[in-house]
Amino acid sequence: MLDWLQFVLAPQVINGLSIGVAVVLMALGLTIIFGLLDVINMAHGEFYAIGAYAALALIGVGLPFWWALALTPLLMAAVGYATERALIERVFHSKDRHTLTLLLTFGIAIILEDILKIVFGANPLRIEQPISGATEMFGLFFPNYRLFLMAVGTAVIAAVWLLVFRTRLGAMVRAAAFDRHMAASLGVPVSVVYAGTFAFGVALAGLSGVLLAPIYSVFPTMGRDFVLIAFSVVIIGGMGSIKGAVIAGLLLTQVQSISSLVISPVWSDPLLFGIMVLVLMWRPHGLFGRLGHG
């Protein structure tokens, strides 16, 4: 029993934590966009895929992985800002904006996926892991890159929380989310805050793509599966809640990782969606409140 815990369960827990941190980063972008803009971004998975392809392209022109890791979120932020200014803003003030933004981002997702297929092809590509080897802890060996991913992801999650809840900029964002008219009357540039927040959420999706690219293959439809998990995380945690996204993200990925020891992987998605249904039956608004009302 002790050997099973040490050599079977513990590695699965570490594997679930490393994937969970990346899922939380992606879900944070999704929940921040919803919490402030009230926009369900159906293209979030494609922005995650573009982040992975952007890193692949930067490495392809000779830059090291670390430069790709630093530059890709900036590039994705520019893409997100341009998308909000050029497209989202045009329908944002419409009476049917919920439906229109949902359809608009769904259309953006289809277009971006097709562009990736045309530019990079449909075959999977790979990025070599920038950190090799393993570290021994408690008698077990853990891949160094997964430990790095957990450390970076945890630091970014903490930085996002501090930015939103402990800075003047975060206070402006929360004020605009709670009452945009009142915030505008107090001098908050609401439209710029909205565009910046959308860009920030897209940058987090791109960062997740770069971090996970050395673990998974890079292919045009890679965002579909991940965005389903991210949406489950956001719905279970409470749409718009940062705390809920973190807790639900780590919880769901642990369930997914540990359950794979006893059930077939094909039951993984039904299990996650079953948990989501049970949580919604118990708490229709998810486990925690919304960002703008926190």
PDB file of C-alpha atoms in Angstrom, residues 25-50 76 79-81 83-84 87-88 92 97-110 112 194-195 197-206 223-224 226-228 230-232 234-235 239-240:
ATOM      1  CA  LEU A  25      -4.092  30.312 -15.878  1.00  0.00           C
ATOM      2  CA  MET A  26      -6.333  29.720 -18.881  1.00  0.00           C
ATOM      3  CA  ALA A  27      -9.508  29.756 -16.755  1.00  0.00           C
ATOM      4  CA  LEU A  28      -8.364  32.962 -15.042  1.00  0.00           C
ATOM      5  CA  GLY A  29      -8.302  34.736 -18.396  1.00  0.00           C
ATOM      6  CA  LEU A  30     -11.751  33.387 -19.191  1.00  0.00           C
ATOM      7  CA  THR A  31     -13.252  34.320 -15.837  1.00  0.00           C
ATOM      8  CA  ILE A  32     -11.690  37.808 -15.783  1.00  0.00           C
ATOM      9  CA  ILE A  33     -13.123  38.548 -19.240  1.00  0.00           C
ATOM     10  CA  PHE A  34     -16.540  37.340 -18.123  1.00  0.00           C
ATOM     11  CA  GLY A  35     -16.342  39.020 -14.714  1.00  0.00           C
ATOM     12  CA  LEU A  36     -15.644  42.448 -16.185  1.00  0.00           C
ATOM     13  CA  LEU A  37     -17.022  42.447 -19.717  1.00  0.00           C
ATOM     14  CA  ASP A  38     -19.837  39.934 -19.230  1.00  0.00           C
ATOM     15  CA  VAL A  39     -18.549  38.287 -22.417  1.00  0.00           C
ATOM     16  CA  ILE A  40     -18.341  34.498 -22.780  1.00  0.00           C
ATOM     17  CA  ASN A  41     -15.259  34.241 -24.956  1.00  0.00           C
ATOM     18  CA  MET A  42     -15.764  31.175 -27.150  1.00  0.00           C
ATOM     19  CA  ALA A  43     -12.439  31.893 -28.906  1.00  0.00           C
ATOM     20  CA  HIS A  44     -10.388  31.486 -25.718  1.00  0.00           C
ATOM     21  CA  GLY A  45      -9.208  27.993 -26.723  1.00  0.00           C
ATOM     22  CA  GLU A  46      -7.993  29.286 -30.096  1.00  0.00           C
ATOM     23  CA  PHE A  47      -6.056  32.101 -28.379  1.00  0.00           C
ATOM     24  CA  TYR A  48      -4.427  29.370 -26.262  1.00  0.00           C
ATOM     25  CA  ALA A  49      -3.502  27.505 -29.470  1.00  0.00           C
ATOM     26  CA  ILE A  50      -2.155  30.680 -31.099  1.00  0.00           C
ATOM     27  CA  MET A  76      -1.193  37.829 -27.498  1.00  0.00           C
ATOM     28  CA  VAL A  79      -3.967  40.463 -30.496  1.00  0.00           C
ATOM     29  CA  GLY A  80      -6.549  40.578 -27.687  1.00  0.00           C
ATOM     30  CA  TYR A  81      -6.550  44.385 -27.558  1.00  0.00           C
ATOM     31  CA  THR A  83      -9.805  42.026 -31.258  1.00  0.00           C
ATOM     32  CA  GLU A  84     -11.714  43.899 -28.559  1.00  0.00           C
ATOM     33  CA  LEU A  87     -14.882  43.501 -33.074  1.00  0.00           C
ATOM     34  CA  ILE A  88     -16.137  43.052 -29.491  1.00  0.00           C
ATOM     35  CA  PHE A  92     -20.847  45.316 -26.798  1.00  0.00           C
ATOM     36  CA  ARG A  97     -24.968  41.827 -26.636  1.00  0.00           C
ATOM     37  CA  HIS A  98     -24.868  38.497 -24.770  1.00  0.00           C
ATOM     38  CA  THR A  99     -26.065  36.592 -27.820  1.00  0.00           C
ATOM     39  CA  LEU A 100     -24.069  38.714 -30.254  1.00  0.00           C
ATOM     40  CA  THR A 101     -20.762  38.422 -28.376  1.00  0.00           C
ATOM     41  CA  LEU A 102     -21.287  34.673 -27.975  1.00  0.00           C
ATOM     42  CA  LEU A 103     -21.861  34.237 -31.725  1.00  0.00           C
ATOM     43  CA  LEU A 104     -19.091  36.681 -32.607  1.00  0.00           C
ATOM     44  CA  THR A 105     -16.435  34.936 -30.508  1.00  0.00           C
ATOM     45  CA  PHE A 106     -17.636  31.556 -31.806  1.00  0.00           C
ATOM     46  CA  GLY A 107     -17.123  32.837 -35.361  1.00  0.00           C
ATOM     47  CA  ILE A 108     -13.686  34.195 -34.414  1.00  0.00           C
ATOM     48  CA  ALA A 109     -12.775  30.755 -33.045  1.00  0.00           C
ATOM     49  CA  ILE A 110     -13.693  29.011 -36.324  1.00  0.00           C
ATOM     50  CA  LEU A 112      -8.651  31.390 -36.204  1.00  0.00           C
ATOM     51  CA  TYR A 194     -12.451  46.870 -20.960  1.00  0.00           C
ATOM     52  CA  ALA A 195     -10.025  46.518 -23.891  1.00  0.00           C
ATOM     53  CA  THR A 197      -8.868  43.458 -19.524  1.00  0.00           C
ATOM     54  CA  PHE A 198      -9.765  41.480 -22.660  1.00  0.00           C
ATOM     55  CA  ALA A 199      -6.125  41.736 -23.764  1.00  0.00           C
ATOM     56  CA  PHE A 200      -4.945  40.559 -20.340  1.00  0.00           C
ATOM     57  CA  GLY A 201      -7.238  37.520 -20.474  1.00  0.00           C
ATOM     58  CA  VAL A 202      -6.006  36.623 -23.958  1.00  0.00           C
ATOM     59  CA  ALA A 203      -2.385  37.024 -22.796  1.00  0.00           C
ATOM     60  CA  LEU A 204      -3.027  34.507 -19.989  1.00  0.00           C
ATOM     61  CA  ALA A 205      -4.430  32.035 -22.545  1.00  0.00           C
ATOM     62  CA  GLY A 206      -1.327  32.547 -24.705  1.00  0.00           C
ATOM     63  CA  GLY A 223      -7.724  24.523 -27.861  1.00  0.00           C
ATOM     64  CA  ARG A 224     -11.016  22.593 -28.040  1.00  0.00           C
ATOM     65  CA  PHE A 226      -8.618  22.527 -23.032  1.00  0.00           C
ATOM     66  CA  VAL A 227     -11.298  25.188 -23.337  1.00  0.00           C
ATOM     67  CA  LEU A 228     -13.960  22.660 -22.294  1.00  0.00           C
ATOM     68  CA  ALA A 230     -11.504  25.777 -18.617  1.00  0.00           C
ATOM     69  CA  PHE A 231     -15.233  26.471 -19.045  1.00  0.00           C
ATOM     70  CA  SER A 232     -16.014  23.703 -16.513  1.00  0.00           C
ATOM     71  CA  VAL A 234     -15.157  28.761 -14.543  1.00  0.00           C
ATOM     72  CA  ILE A 235     -18.714  27.438 -14.180  1.00  0.00           C
ATOM     73  CA  MET A 239     -18.326  32.793 -13.312  1.00  0.00           C
ATOM     74  CA  GLY A 240     -16.149  35.830 -12.680  1.00  0.00           C
TER      75      GLY A 240
END
